[in-house]
Coordinates of C-alpha atoms in Angstrom, one line a residue:
Chain A
X1 CA -26.4 -33.0 -10.0
X2 CA -27.4 -29.6 -9.4
X3 CA -28.9 -27.5 -12.4
X4 CA -26.4 -24.6 -12.6
X5 CA -27.8 -22.2 -15.1
X6 CA -25.9 -19.6 -16.9
X7 CA -28.0 -16.5 -16.8
X8 CA -28.6 -15.3 -13.9
X9 CA -32.1 -13.6 -15.3
X10 CA -35.3 -15.5 -14.8
X11 CA -36.0 -18.0 -17.5
X12 CA -37.9 -21.2 -17.9
X13 CA -34.4 -22.9 -18.2
X14 CA -33.4 -21.5 -14.6
X15 CA -34.3 -24.3 -11.6
X16 CA -36.3 -22.4 -9.1
X17 CA -37.5 -23.5 -5.1
X18 CA -39.9 -23.0 -3.2
X19 CA -39.7 -21.3 0.1
X20 CA -42.4 -21.3 2.7
X21 CA -42.5 -18.8 5.5
X22 CA -44.0 -18.7 9.6
X23 CA -47.2 -16.8 8.0
X24 CA -47.4 -19.2 5.2
X25 CA -46.8 -17.6 2.3
X26 CA -45.1 -19.0 -0.7
X27 CA -41.9 -17.7 -2.5
X28 CA -40.7 -18.9 -5.7
X29 CA -36.9 -17.9 -5.8
X30 CA -33.9 -19.2 -8.2
X31 CA -31.6 -21.6 -7.0
X32 CA -28.7 -19.6 -7.4
X33 CA -30.2 -16.9 -5.1
X34 CA -31.6 -19.9 -2.7
X35 CA -28.1 -21.4 -2.3
X36 CA -26.9 -18.6 -0.6
X37 CA -29.2 -19.3 2.2
X38 CA -26.8 -22.3 3.4
X39 CA -29.6 -23.5 5.6
X40 CA -31.4 -23.6 2.5
X41 CA -28.8 -25.3 0.4
X42 CA -28.3 -28.1 3.1
X43 CA -32.1 -29.2 3.3
X44 CA -32.0 -28.8 -0.5
X45 CA -29.1 -31.5 -0.9
X46 CA -30.6 -33.7 1.7
X47 CA -33.7 -34.2 0.3
X48 CA -32.1 -34.8 -3.0
X49 CA -30.4 -37.5 -1.9
X50 CA -33.7 -38.9 -0.9
X51 CA -35.5 -38.6 -4.1
X52 CA -33.5 -37.7 -7.4
X53 CA -36.6 -36.5 -9.5
X54 CA -37.7 -33.8 -6.9
X55 CA -36.8 -30.8 -8.6
X56 CA -37.7 -26.8 -8.9
X57 CA -41.4 -25.9 -8.1
X58 CA -42.3 -29.2 -6.8
X59 CA -39.9 -29.0 -3.6
X60 CA -41.2 -26.7 -0.8
X61 CA -38.9 -25.6 1.9
X62 CA -40.9 -24.8 4.8
X63 CA -39.0 -21.8 6.8
X64 CA -41.1 -21.6 10.2
X65 CA -38.6 -18.9 11.8
X66 CA -38.8 -16.5 8.7
X67 CA -41.3 -14.5 8.1
X68 CA -42.4 -13.3 4.6
X69 CA -41.7 -9.5 5.0
X70 CA -37.9 -10.4 6.4
X71 CA -37.8 -13.2 3.6
X72 CA -38.8 -10.9 0.9
X73 CA -36.1 -8.4 2.0
X74 CA -33.2 -11.0 1.9
X75 CA -34.7 -12.6 -1.0
X76 CA -33.9 -8.9 -2.8
X77 CA -30.8 -8.4 -1.0
X78 CA -29.5 -11.7 -2.2
X79 CA -30.5 -10.7 -5.7
X80 CA -28.5 -7.7 -6.1
X81 CA -25.0 -9.9 -5.0
X82 CA -22.9 -11.0 -7.6
X83 CA -24.3 -14.3 -8.6
X84 CA -21.4 -17.0 -8.8
X85 CA -22.5 -18.8 -11.6
X86 CA -23.0 -15.3 -13.9
X87 CA -21.1 -14.8 -16.8
X88 CA -17.8 -12.6 -16.1
X89 CA -19.0 -9.2 -16.8
X90 CA -16.4 -6.5 -18.0
X91 CA -14.9 -4.2 -16.0
X92 CA -17.4 -1.4 -17.2
X93 CA -20.4 -3.8 -16.0
X94 CA -19.0 -4.8 -12.7
X95 CA -19.0 -0.8 -12.1
X96 CA -22.3 -0.2 -13.0
X97 CA -23.3 -3.0 -11.0
X98 CA -21.7 -2.3 -7.6
X99 CA -23.2 1.2 -7.8
X100 CA -26.7 0.0 -8.2
X101 CA -25.6 -2.1 -5.5
X102 CA -24.7 0.7 -3.1
X103 CA -27.6 2.6 -4.3
X104 CA -29.8 -0.4 -3.1
X105 CA -28.4 -0.7 0.1
X106 CA -28.5 2.7 1.1
X107 CA -32.4 2.8 0.2
X108 CA -32.5 -0.7 2.1
X109 CA -30.9 0.7 5.4
X110 CA -32.6 4.3 5.5
X111 CA -35.8 3.1 6.4
X112 CA -35.1 0.3 8.5
X113 CA -36.4 0.2 12.2
X114 CA -34.0 -1.6 14.7
X115 CA -36.8 -4.0 15.4
X116 CA -36.8 -5.2 11.7
X117 CA -33.1 -4.8 11.7
X118 CA -32.6 -7.3 14.4
X119 CA -35.8 -9.6 12.6
X120 CA -33.0 -9.3 9.4
X121 CA -30.1 -10.6 11.5
X122 CA -31.8 -13.5 13.3
X123 CA -33.2 -14.7 10.1
X124 CA -30.0 -14.2 8.1
X125 CA -28.8 -16.4 11.1
X126 CA -30.7 -18.8 11.0
X127 CA -30.7 -19.3 7.1
X128 CA -27.1 -19.0 7.6
X129 CA -27.1 -16.2 4.9
X130 CA -23.4 -15.4 5.0
X131 CA -23.1 -12.1 2.8
X132 CA -26.7 -10.6 4.3
X133 CA -25.4 -11.5 8.0
X134 CA -22.0 -9.4 7.2
X135 CA -24.1 -6.4 5.9
X136 CA -27.0 -6.1 8.3
X137 CA -24.3 -6.9 11.2
X138 CA -22.3 -4.0 9.8
X139 CA -25.7 -2.1 9.7
X140 CA -26.3 -2.7 13.3
X141 CA -22.8 -1.8 14.3
X142 CA -23.0 1.6 12.4
X143 CA -25.7 2.5 15.0
X144 CA -23.6 1.7 17.8
X145 CA -20.7 3.3 16.2
X146 CA -19.9 7.0 17.5
X147 CA -23.2 7.4 18.9
X148 CA -23.7 8.2 22.7
X149 CA -24.3 5.4 25.2
X150 CA -28.1 7.4 25.8
X151 CA -28.3 7.3 22.2
X152 CA -27.9 3.7 21.7
X153 CA -30.3 2.8 24.8
X154 CA -32.9 5.0 23.3
X155 CA -32.7 3.4 19.8
X156 CA -32.6 -0.3 20.6
X157 CA -35.1 -0.1 23.8
X158 CA -32.2 -0.7 26.6
X159 CA -33.1 -0.7 29.5
X160 CA -30.2 0.5 32.0
X161 CA -29.6 -1.6 35.1
X162 CA -26.9 0.1 36.8
X163 CA -27.2 2.3 39.7
X164 CA -26.8 6.2 39.2
X165 CA -23.2 5.8 41.1
X166 CA -22.3 2.6 39.5
X167 CA -22.7 3.8 36.3
X168 CA -20.9 7.0 36.9
X169 CA -17.6 5.2 38.8
X170 CA -17.1 3.0 35.5
X171 CA -17.2 6.1 33.5
X172 CA -14.8 7.5 35.3
X173 CA -12.8 4.3 35.4
X174 CA -12.7 3.6 32.0
X175 CA -12.7 7.4 31.0
X176 CA -10.4 7.0 27.7
X177 CA -13.7 4.9 26.8
X178 CA -16.0 8.0 26.8
X179 CA -14.8 10.8 25.2
X180 CA -14.7 11.8 21.9
X181 CA -18.0 10.6 21.2
X182 CA -21.1 12.4 19.4
X183 CA -24.0 13.4 21.5
X184 CA -26.7 13.2 19.6
Chain B
X1 CA -42.3 6.7 15.1
X2 CA -42.7 3.3 15.8
X3 CA -43.9 0.7 13.1
X4 CA -46.0 -2.2 14.0
X5 CA -42.8 -5.0 13.6
X6 CA -44.0 -8.3 12.3
X7 CA -42.8 -10.9 14.9
X8 CA -40.9 -13.9 14.5
X9 CA -40.2 -16.6 16.9
X10 CA -43.5 -16.2 18.5
X11 CA -43.0 -12.9 20.1
X12 CA -45.6 -9.7 19.5
X13 CA -44.0 -6.7 20.1
X14 CA -46.4 -3.8 21.3
X15 CA -47.1 -1.0 18.4
X16 CA -46.2 2.1 21.0
X17 CA -45.1 4.9 21.0
X18 CA -43.1 4.9 24.3
X19 CA -41.8 1.5 24.7
X20 CA -39.5 -0.2 22.1
X21 CA -39.0 -3.8 23.2
X22 CA -35.3 -4.3 24.1
X23 CA -34.9 -7.3 21.5
X24 CA -31.1 -6.5 20.8
X25 CA -30.3 -7.6 24.4
X26 CA -32.0 -10.9 23.9
X27 CA -30.0 -12.0 20.9
X28 CA -27.4 -14.5 21.7
X29 CA -23.8 -14.2 23.1
X30 CA -22.5 -15.2 19.6
X31 CA -24.5 -12.9 17.8
X32 CA -23.8 -9.8 19.8
X33 CA -20.2 -10.7 19.9
X34 CA -20.0 -11.0 16.2
X35 CA -21.5 -7.2 16.0
X36 CA -19.4 -6.1 18.1
X37 CA -16.5 -7.4 15.9
X38 CA -17.5 -4.4 13.4
X39 CA -16.7 -1.8 15.6
X40 CA -13.2 -0.5 17.1
X41 CA -12.0 -2.0 20.3
X42 CA -13.1 1.2 22.1
X43 CA -16.5 1.6 20.7
X44 CA -17.0 -2.5 21.8
X45 CA -15.7 -1.8 25.4
X46 CA -18.2 0.9 25.4
X47 CA -21.0 -1.2 24.8
X48 CA -20.3 -2.3 28.4
X49 CA -21.8 0.3 29.9
X50 CA -25.3 -0.3 28.4
X51 CA -26.6 -2.8 30.6
X52 CA -25.2 -5.5 33.2
X53 CA -26.3 -7.9 30.1
X54 CA -24.0 -6.1 27.7
X55 CA -20.7 -6.0 30.1
X56 CA -20.7 -9.9 30.1
X57 CA -19.9 -9.6 26.7
X58 CA -17.0 -7.1 27.3
X59 CA -14.0 -10.1 27.9
X60 CA -14.8 -11.6 24.3
X61 CA -12.8 -8.6 22.4
X62 CA -12.4 -9.1 18.6
X63 CA -9.7 -10.5 17.6
X64 CA -7.6 -7.8 16.1
X65 CA -6.6 -4.9 18.4
X66 CA -5.7 -1.8 17.0
X67 CA -4.9 0.9 19.1
X68 CA -4.3 4.2 17.1
X69 CA -3.8 7.4 18.6
X70 CA -3.0 8.9 15.1
X71 CA -5.6 11.4 15.2
X72 CA -4.5 12.2 18.9
X73 CA -1.2 12.6 18.1
X74 CA -2.4 15.6 15.6
X75 CA -4.0 17.3 18.3
X76 CA -0.9 17.1 20.6
X77 CA 1.0 18.5 17.9
X78 CA -1.2 21.3 17.6
X79 CA -0.8 22.3 20.7
X80 CA -4.6 20.9 21.8
X81 CA -3.7 18.3 23.8
X82 CA -0.8 17.4 26.4
X83 CA 1.4 14.7 25.3
X84 CA 2.0 13.5 29.1
X85 CA -1.3 13.3 30.0
X86 CA -2.7 11.6 26.6
X87 CA 0.2 8.9 27.1
X88 CA -1.3 8.0 30.2
X89 CA -4.9 7.7 29.1
X90 CA -3.3 5.6 26.3
X91 CA -1.5 3.5 28.6
X92 CA -4.4 2.8 30.2
X93 CA -6.5 1.8 28.0
X94 CA -4.1 -0.3 26.3
X95 CA -3.1 -2.1 29.8
X96 CA -7.0 -2.4 30.5
X97 CA -7.8 -3.8 27.2
X98 CA -5.8 -6.4 27.3
X99 CA -6.3 -7.1 31.2
X100 CA -9.7 -8.0 30.2
X101 CA -9.1 -9.6 27.0
X102 CA -9.9 -13.5 27.5
X103 CA -9.6 -14.5 23.8
X104 CA -7.5 -17.5 23.3
X105 CA -5.5 -15.8 20.2
X106 CA -5.3 -12.8 18.1
X107 CA -4.4 -11.8 14.8
X108 CA -3.4 -8.2 15.1
X109 CA -2.0 -6.0 17.5
X110 CA -1.0 -2.4 16.8
X111 CA -0.3 0.4 18.5
X112 CA -0.1 3.6 17.3
X113 CA 1.2 6.5 19.2
X114 CA 4.4 8.2 20.3
X115 CA 6.2 6.3 23.0
X116 CA 9.8 5.9 23.9
X117 CA 12.1 4.4 26.3
X118 CA 10.1 5.7 29.0
X119 CA 7.4 3.2 28.8
X120 CA 9.6 0.3 28.0
X121 CA 8.0 -1.7 30.6
X122 CA 4.5 -1.7 29.1
X123 CA 5.6 -2.0 25.7
X124 CA 7.2 -5.1 26.8
X125 CA 4.5 -6.6 28.8
X126 CA 2.6 -5.8 25.1
X127 CA 5.0 -7.7 23.3
X128 CA 4.8 -10.6 25.5
X129 CA 1.4 -10.2 25.5
X130 CA 0.5 -10.3 22.1
X131 CA 3.4 -13.3 21.1
X132 CA 1.4 -15.3 23.8
X133 CA -1.6 -15.0 22.3
X134 CA 0.0 -16.1 19.0
X135 CA 0.1 -12.7 17.3
X136 CA 0.0 -12.6 13.3
X137 CA 0.5 -8.9 12.5
X138 CA 2.6 -7.0 15.0
X139 CA 3.0 -3.4 14.3
X140 CA 4.4 -1.0 16.6
X141 CA 4.0 2.5 15.3
X142 CA 5.8 5.2 17.7
X143 CA 6.4 8.1 15.3
X144 CA 8.0 11.3 16.7
X145 CA 6.5 14.3 15.6
X146 CA 9.2 16.0 16.5
X147 CA 11.8 15.6 14.0
X148 CA 14.6 16.3 16.2
X149 CA 13.8 14.0 18.8
X150 CA 16.8 12.2 20.3
X151 CA 16.9 9.0 18.4
X152 CA 19.0 7.4 20.9
X153 CA 15.8 7.7 23.6
X154 CA 13.5 5.7 21.5
X155 CA 12.2 2.1 22.5
X156 CA 14.1 -0.5 22.6
X157 CA 12.5 -3.9 21.5
X158 CA 13.4 -6.4 23.8
X159 CA 16.3 -8.6 21.9
X160 CA 16.5 -10.9 25.3
X161 CA 12.9 -12.4 25.0
X162 CA 13.4 -13.4 21.5
X163 CA 17.2 -14.8 21.8
X164 CA 16.3 -17.4 23.9
X165 CA 14.4 -20.0 22.0
X166 CA 11.4 -20.4 24.8
X167 CA 9.3 -17.8 23.1
X168 CA 7.3 -18.5 20.4
X169 CA 7.2 -16.5 17.4
X170 CA 6.1 -18.9 14.9
X171 CA 2.7 -17.6 13.9
X172 CA 4.0 -14.1 12.8
X173 CA 3.6 -13.2 9.5
X174 CA 3.7 -9.5 9.3
X175 CA 6.2 -7.0 11.6
X176 CA 6.2 -3.3 11.2
X177 CA 8.6 -1.3 13.8
X178 CA 8.3 2.6 13.2
X179 CA 10.7 4.7 15.6
X180 CA 12.1 1.6 17.8
X181 CA 15.7 0.6 17.9
X182 CA 15.8 -2.6 16.4
X183 CA 18.9 -4.4 15.5
X184 CA 19.8 -6.3 12.1
X185 CA 20.8 -9.3 14.2
X186 CA 17.5 -9.8 15.8
X187 CA 15.7 -8.9 12.6
X188 CA 17.8 -11.9 11.1
X189 CA 16.5 -14.1 14.0
X190 CA 13.1 -13.2 13.3
X191 CA 13.4 -14.1 9.9
X192 CA 15.0 -17.6 10.3
X193 CA 12.2 -18.5 13.3
X194 CA 9.5 -17.1 11.7
X195 CA 8.8 -19.7 9.1
X196 CA 5.4 -17.4 7.7
X197 CA 7.2 -13.9 8.0
X198 CA 5.8 -12.2 4.9
X199 CA 6.3 -8.9 5.7
X200 CA 8.7 -6.6 7.0
X201 CA 9.0 -3.2 7.6
X202 CA 11.4 -0.7 9.7
X203 CA 11.4 2.9 9.9
X204 CA 13.9 5.0 11.7
X205 CA 15.9 2.2 13.4
X206 CA 19.3 3.6 14.4
X207 CA 20.4 0.4 15.7
X208 CA 20.0 -1.4 11.9
X209 CA 23.5 -1.3 10.4
X210 CA 23.6 -4.4 8.6
X211 CA 21.0 -7.1 7.5
X212 CA 21.3 -10.4 5.3
X213 CA 18.5 -11.6 4.0
X214 CA 19.2 -15.1 2.6
X215 CA 17.1 -18.5 3.1
X216 CA 15.6 -20.7 0.4
X217 CA 12.4 -21.1 2.3
X218 CA 12.1 -17.6 3.2
X219 CA 8.6 -16.3 2.8
X220 CA 9.4 -13.0 2.5
X221 CA 7.1 -11.0 0.2
X222 CA 7.5 -7.6 1.3
X223 CA 10.6 -5.4 2.6
X224 CA 10.8 -1.9 3.5
X225 CA 13.7 -0.3 5.3
X226 CA 13.0 3.6 5.6
X227 CA 15.2 6.5 7.2
X228 CA 17.4 4.3 9.3
X229 CA 20.4 6.6 9.5
X230 CA 23.2 4.2 10.3
X231 CA 22.5 1.5 7.8
X232 CA 25.2 0.6 6.1
X233 CA 24.6 -2.7 4.2
X234 CA 22.3 -5.0 3.1
X235 CA 22.2 -8.2 1.0
X236 CA 19.0 -9.9 -0.3
X237 CA 18.7 -13.5 -1.4
X238 CA 14.6 -14.0 -1.4
X239 CA 13.1 -16.2 -3.7
X240 CA 9.5 -14.5 -2.9
X241 CA 10.1 -11.0 -2.4
X242 CA 7.6 -8.9 -4.2
X243 CA 8.1 -5.7 -2.8
X244 CA 11.3 -4.0 -1.8
X245 CA 11.9 -0.5 -0.9
X246 CA 14.8 1.7 0.6
X247 CA 14.9 5.1 1.1
X248 CA 18.2 6.4 3.0
X249 CA 21.6 7.7 2.7
X250 CA 23.7 5.5 -0.1
X251 CA 24.8 2.2 1.2
X252 CA 25.9 -1.5 -0.2
X253 CA 23.1 -2.8 -1.7
X254 CA 23.3 -6.5 -3.5
X255 CA 20.0 -8.0 -4.8
X256 CA 21.6 -11.5 -5.6
X257 CA 18.4 -13.1 -6.6
X258 CA 14.6 -11.7 -6.0
X259 CA 13.0 -13.5 -8.9
X260 CA 9.2 -12.5 -8.4
X261 CA 10.6 -8.7 -7.1
X262 CA 7.3 -6.8 -8.9
X263 CA 7.5 -3.5 -6.8
X264 CA 10.4 -0.8 -5.7
X265 CA 10.5 2.4 -3.8
X266 CA 13.5 3.9 -3.4
X267 CA 14.5 7.2 -1.6
X268 CA 17.2 8.3 -4.7
X269 CA 18.6 7.4 -7.7
X270 CA 22.0 5.5 -7.0
X271 CA 20.1 2.7 -6.1
X272 CA 19.2 2.2 -9.5
X273 CA 22.6 0.6 -10.5
X274 CA 22.2 -2.1 -8.2
X275 CA 18.5 -3.1 -9.2
X276 CA 19.2 -2.5 -12.8
X277 CA 18.7 -6.1 -13.5
X278 CA 15.3 -5.9 -11.9
X279 CA 14.1 -2.9 -13.3
X280 CA 12.6 -4.6 -16.3
X281 CA 10.6 -6.9 -14.3
X282 CA 8.8 -4.6 -12.1
X283 CA 5.4 -3.8 -12.2
X284 CA 4.9 -0.7 -9.7
X285 CA 8.2 1.8 -9.2
X286 CA 7.9 4.6 -6.9
X287 CA 11.1 7.0 -6.8
X288 CA 12.2 10.1 -4.9
X289 CA 13.9 13.0 -6.6
X290 CA 15.1 16.5 -6.4
X291 CA 15.1 18.8 -8.5
X292 CA 16.7 22.1 -8.0
X293 CA 18.3 22.9 -11.4
X294 CA 17.3 24.9 -14.4
X295 CA 17.8 21.6 -16.6
X296 CA 15.8 19.6 -13.7
X297 CA 15.8 15.8 -12.9
X298 CA 17.7 13.9 -15.6
X299 CA 17.4 9.9 -15.7
X300 CA 20.0 7.6 -17.2
X301 CA 18.7 5.9 -20.3
X302 CA 16.3 3.5 -20.1
X303 CA 15.3 0.5 -22.2
X304 CA 11.8 -0.3 -22.2
X305 CA 10.2 -0.9 -19.0
X306 CA 7.5 -3.3 -20.7
X307 CA 6.2 -4.4 -17.3
X308 CA 5.7 -1.1 -15.9
X309 CA 2.1 -0.5 -14.6
X310 CA 2.0 1.7 -12.2
X311 CA 4.6 5.0 -11.6
X312 CA 5.2 7.6 -8.5
X313 CA 7.3 9.8 -8.4
X314 CA 8.1 12.2 -5.5
X315 CA 9.9 15.5 -6.6
X316 CA 11.3 17.9 -4.5
X317 CA 12.0 20.8 -6.6
X318 CA 12.2 24.6 -6.8
X319 CA 9.8 26.6 -9.2
X320 CA 12.3 27.7 -11.6
X321 CA 13.4 23.8 -12.4
X322 CA 11.7 21.8 -15.1
X323 CA 9.8 18.5 -14.3
X324 CA 10.2 17.7 -18.3
X325 CA 12.8 15.5 -17.5
X326 CA 10.3 13.0 -16.2
X327 CA 9.0 12.8 -19.5
X328 CA 11.6 10.4 -20.6
X329 CA 10.9 8.1 -17.9
X330 CA 7.2 7.9 -18.8
X331 CA 8.0 7.2 -22.4
X332 CA 10.2 4.1 -21.5
X333 CA 7.0 2.5 -20.0
X334 CA 4.9 2.1 -22.9
X335 CA 1.8 -0.1 -21.1
X336 CA 2.1 2.5 -18.1
X337 CA -1.5 2.5 -16.5
X338 CA -1.2 5.0 -13.5
X339 CA 1.3 7.8 -13.0
X340 CA 0.9 9.6 -9.7
X341 CA 3.5 12.5 -9.2
X342 CA 3.9 14.5 -5.9
X343 CA 5.4 17.7 -5.7
X344 CA 6.8 19.5 -2.7
X345 CA 7.8 23.0 -4.1
X346 CA 10.3 25.1 -2.6
X347 CA 9.9 28.8 -4.1
X348 CA 13.2 30.2 -5.1
X349 CA 12.1 32.8 -8.1
X350 CA 14.1 31.6 -11.1
X351 CA 12.6 33.2 -14.5
X352 CA 10.1 31.0 -16.1
X353 CA 10.3 30.0 -19.6
X354 CA 8.0 28.1 -21.4
X355 CA 10.1 25.0 -22.8
X356 CA 8.8 22.9 -26.0
X357 CA 8.3 19.1 -25.9
X358 CA 7.7 16.8 -28.3
X359 CA 4.7 14.8 -27.6
X360 CA 4.4 11.1 -28.4
X361 CA 0.7 9.4 -27.9
X362 CA 0.7 7.0 -25.1
X363 CA -2.2 4.9 -25.6
X364 CA -2.3 2.8 -22.1
X365 CA -2.0 5.4 -19.6
X366 CA -5.5 5.6 -17.8
X367 CA -5.0 7.5 -14.8
X368 CA -2.8 10.4 -13.6
X369 CA -2.6 11.7 -9.8
X370 CA -1.0 14.9 -9.3
X371 CA -0.6 16.0 -5.4
X372 CA 0.7 19.2 -4.2
X373 CA -0.4 20.9 -7.2
X374 CA 0.8 24.6 -7.9
X375 CA -0.5 25.8 -10.7
X376 CA 3.0 27.3 -11.6
X377 CA 5.0 26.8 -14.9
X378 CA 6.7 23.7 -13.4
X379 CA 3.6 21.6 -13.0
X380 CA 1.5 22.9 -15.5
X381 CA 3.7 22.3 -18.5
X382 CA 4.0 18.3 -17.0
X383 CA 0.2 17.9 -16.5
X384 CA -0.6 19.5 -20.5
X385 CA 1.8 17.1 -21.9
X386 CA 0.1 14.4 -19.8
X387 CA -3.3 15.5 -20.9
X388 CA -2.4 15.9 -24.4
X389 CA -0.5 12.8 -25.1
X390 CA -2.6 10.1 -23.2
X391 CA -5.0 9.7 -25.4
X392 CA -6.9 7.1 -23.6
X393 CA -6.7 8.7 -20.3
X394 CA -9.8 7.9 -18.0
X395 CA -9.4 9.8 -15.0
X396 CA -7.0 12.9 -13.4
X397 CA -6.7 13.7 -10.1
X398 CA -5.3 17.1 -9.3
X399 CA -4.9 17.1 -5.4
X400 CA -3.8 20.8 -4.3
X401 CA -2.9 19.4 -0.6
X402 CA 0.8 19.4 -0.3
X403 CA 2.1 15.4 -0.1
X404 CA 2.9 15.3 3.5
X405 CA -0.4 16.6 4.7
X406 CA -2.9 14.1 2.5
X407 CA -3.7 11.1 4.8
X408 CA -3.5 13.1 8.6
X409 CA -6.7 13.4 10.2
X410 CA -7.0 16.8 10.4
X411 CA -5.5 18.1 7.3
X412 CA -4.0 22.2 7.1
X413 CA -3.0 23.3 4.0
X414 CA 0.5 24.6 4.4
X415 CA 0.2 27.1 1.6
X416 CA -1.0 30.4 2.3
X417 CA -4.6 30.6 1.5
X418 CA -3.6 33.1 -1.9
X419 CA -1.4 30.3 -3.0
X420 CA -4.4 27.3 -2.6
X421 CA -6.7 29.6 -4.5
X422 CA -4.0 30.6 -7.4
X423 CA -3.4 26.6 -7.7
X424 CA -7.0 25.9 -7.6
X425 CA -8.0 28.2 -10.4
X426 CA -5.1 26.8 -12.5
X427 CA -6.6 23.7 -12.6
X428 CA -10.1 24.7 -13.1
X429 CA -8.4 26.3 -16.3
X430 CA -6.9 23.3 -17.4
X431 CA -10.1 21.4 -16.7
X432 CA -12.1 23.9 -19.4
X433 CA -9.4 23.4 -21.8
X434 CA -8.8 19.6 -21.5
X435 CA -9.5 17.9 -24.9
X436 CA -9.8 14.1 -23.3
X437 CA -12.6 12.4 -22.2
X438 CA -11.0 11.8 -18.8
X439 CA -12.6 12.5 -15.5
X440 CA -11.1 15.4 -14.4
X441 CA -11.2 15.5 -10.4
X442 CA -10.2 18.6 -8.5
X443 CA -9.6 18.1 -4.6

């Protein structure tokens, strides 16, 4: 019987949870957002079974595989998603929220280094945060899409372990895959 | 350029400008495959040359195989590429991909390129492959860009494969065949043996003559038959049919039962008679009409189309004609939300005369789109009517491109620059004069 709040805005009535990162930082998060991290949800539900009184800020959920910087970003992304328990918006409000979210997403991706992106994906995978995983996977795919092989190698630091003649032969054999690409 | 990346999982990264640790290759297989599923099949395959580690992922391609050659087809049509050469490459692409594909099931198999019966052995093999992988959505779009191509040379769908009970097509939910010879008997066979079939679209099959859609458990929701030259008759008894489309010559059209029909697309007016009892339940309607006479297009008397929300009319018109005949149709749908009209204008110089038209306030129309706006009396009159009568209009889009150019990868305006400029100026003038609060977009 979890406490579902009708209003997504933070208030004293909505339950919060505390998440502890690998570098020992504590994050207080609204339950609605934290529940998007299915790993957290699972942990919370397991805990609940053992102690009915445990609620909100008294429960600290450890996340030894997630660093604070990464968790901060994931939480902030999670907040921008449509909340499942929010009051239904009318069409206009929905549209404004959508536009805001798009702007936020663009800002987020603009300055993201490949390493940071991978951290976010690994963390989202560990937390089983489906929407985050999809978003960041797509962002990663966008860095590969339509880019030359050299660019992708450089960007991600992938070491080419093909022999030059091996690679040439491969490219010739599968010529259909290597044309029409942005050389940048 | 490189910021210090904070570690997780106890790994440290050197904050040097030269070396970026290759962390992406260290992600587990499932995660990389999941990223690759966001790429097109071609691009996913290309990652195999990044390094040997990436080559290992190659067999686990995405479950949706979409070989889209639309862009290449337009390049061929413009004379920039050779069909022979490109076809060979395309065949190799598909065959190589299928050969290395190790997934056990696929959801979608789509090929869009110009093929004819000459490639039959290849295409037959692709169909076998797709069926063996339990494909759900199968689409073969072999649209021939040359309109006078000999239709008897089109690829023949392999009847023999399906008439024996060995092949399992039970997973099929959607079948789209364009410029492929398929018979009515085979389609009926699919309908009786694919319990999940929801969507059937056939375009340009000269072997399709008769079609009998019946079956109480038929899940069919979408049925469109377009430009099948020898098509003669169709009977429909489809309890779940929601969308029906027919474009072609006059045929015997009997709709015995389609209680859930919501959307209709028809190529001309004669079909109205057969569908008359269904018009009043439709939510969306798409028509193609001609308008060459001075009076313009005329519709039969309609009672109120209370459910109609979307209306699209494609008009083949000559300059001196009038589009005002569309107004009674718009007015017959008091709850119409969106109106799209596509104008294909043939210029025959008739004298242009301004006509008076009575305007009734239209409260529900929210969105209007005009494709092929020419900025001549014929369409300006209609646009002015719409702007003045639709008091709650939210958006109007004026698209200056001709209708058949919209949607293709490298649009090339059929009109001369002078005509295009004239249309654009007329659209700008309308934008300035309009009094509604609507968003006015010129494309």
